[in-house]
Amino acid sequence: MMSERTARVLVVGGGITGLAATHRLLELSGERHVPLEARLLEAGSRLGGVIDTQRRDGFLLEGGPDCFLTEKPWAIDLCRRLGLEDQIIGTNNEHRRSFIAWQGRLHPVPEGFQLLAPARLGPFIASPLFSWGGKLRAALEPFVPPSTASDESLGAFVRRRLGAQVLERLAQPMVAGIYGADPEQLSLAATLPRFRQMEREYGSLYRAMRAARARMGNSRGVSGARYGLFATLRGGMQELVDALCTRLPEGTGITGARIQRLRYDPANGLWTASAAGESWSASALCLALPAHTAAALLADLDPRMAELAAAIPYTSAATVNLAYRRADVPHPLDGFGFVVPQREGRTILGCTFTSTKFAGRAPECHVLLRVFLGDRAEGLDDEALLAAVREELRIYLGVRQPPLFTTVARHPRAMPHYPVGHLERVAEIERRLERWPGLTLAGNAYHGIGIPYSVHTGEQAAKHIVELLCARTP
């Protein structure tokens, strides 16, 4: 039962952001002796959002994200606070490389190439991915003057510094594999600001990455993503969701609560969130929702803020898990996967060799492949989608035998994109939030994608709310 001094806080959206926000509210309540009661309202039938781990016949299957970056500390710190530190595992030490699909074949990403640029010119020059003209153009990168523009698209940046072939054959598929988006439509400043900083500080990506390589040691044997920074949980990402749910007091999480309307009463400073036949009132409110969903709820309250949030573009995503006998996959799977350039004209964006990347994902003498798709999957039913996936795995991996089983997970409008102008849009959203006491927005639509940023924005929202409640306490 709530006392008169107990404040109620509502968190709308039960994905990883909302769970992290609710958990942090309760942590801070205890640390700062602020009595509060949290309610986590989720429209769906379960908490956890796109994170969904299943087990079948000895395989561990991820329907959503399968790992997180440790470079940003927020997810790994949360795991440690939840007592999951001994469950954190990194990528396997062997085969830390990836491939690019080009002209029907897989080619290793040149050693030292990291997402947009090479740290070593030798392996890049030796790669069969590029013509001699393309190699010469990329080799001139140290002589390209830095831009003075405040922002530009990722595509324009790579083309300007390294040429069209590097963009088309390396950067575009690697960026699409992470963001599910065309680099021509993504803001450099909002999406990958470290590359802009490299250019400004060193005048050249190659010089910047060579300096970083000298500080960190040789990068031989590593290509593509910085695989040493990826981690997951031994039993799958669902362990994080389960641990958070276990920490919530009984009755905190409410599923099937699809909020349809928000109201704010300035007379008493209370927010009211209404669903069909039920409503909840609180002193503070966190919308841990996709931007387009939050926009629909904000439309009557603050039309301009709703317009700004609704303008953040999203695409859909899908993942397909395919279980095979090892003998049925001719490719050696001597890497962590491959990505597919748009120019290849395929359905899939890429494929992770899951059982190579992480331990414990497939039984002995078996392999697990995980294909990811973006908007290319829309308009295809599961049967047509699986047929396209199997045909493209035949082309690139030589797989002709049917899988033991498959699973398909679809996530409509789940991937936010940050176009040029995104930072200004978010800044205006945050200025308008200051007009609404106790209202916060959280999620991957604003400052970064991936589990670490989702956790961080949820925890930052919780911190803001608790500080507000402390300020209100006499």
PDB file of N, CA and C in Angstrom, residues 115 132 186 212 247 313 448:
ATOM      1  N   LEU A 115      34.792  -1.112 -40.433  1.00  0.00           N
ATOM      2  CA  LEU A 115      33.497  -0.504 -40.736  1.00  0.00           C
ATOM      3  C   LEU A 115      33.529   0.493 -41.891  1.00  0.00           C
ATOM      4  N   TRP A 132      42.092  -1.929 -59.672  1.00  0.00           N
ATOM      5  CA  TRP A 132      43.276  -1.139 -59.375  1.00  0.00           C
ATOM      6  C   TRP A 132      42.931   0.346 -59.280  1.00  0.00           C
ATOM      7  N   LEU A 186      22.061   8.133 -43.735  1.00  0.00           N
ATOM      8  CA  LEU A 186      22.445   8.199 -42.329  1.00  0.00           C
ATOM      9  C   LEU A 186      23.402   9.355 -42.074  1.00  0.00           C
ATOM     10  N   ALA A 212      45.827   4.589 -33.731  1.00  0.00           N
ATOM     11  CA  ALA A 212      45.089   3.764 -32.773  1.00  0.00           C
ATOM     12  C   ALA A 212      45.655   2.350 -32.728  1.00  0.00           C
ATOM     13  N   ARG A 247      13.970  -9.080 -10.494  1.00  0.00           N
ATOM     14  CA  ARG A 247      14.240  -8.019  -9.517  1.00  0.00           C
ATOM     15  C   ARG A 247      13.044  -7.102  -9.279  1.00  0.00           C
ATOM     16  N   PRO A 313      12.816   8.294 -38.930  1.00  0.00           N
ATOM     17  CA  PRO A 313      12.430   7.162 -39.785  1.00  0.00           C
ATOM     18  C   PRO A 313      12.801   5.817 -39.177  1.00  0.00           C
ATOM     19  N   GLY A 448      21.497   6.612 -29.880  1.00  0.00           N
ATOM     20  CA  GLY A 448      22.307   5.465 -30.264  1.00  0.00           C
ATOM     21  C   GLY A 448      21.484   4.195 -30.278  1.00  0.00           C
TER      22      GLY A 448
END
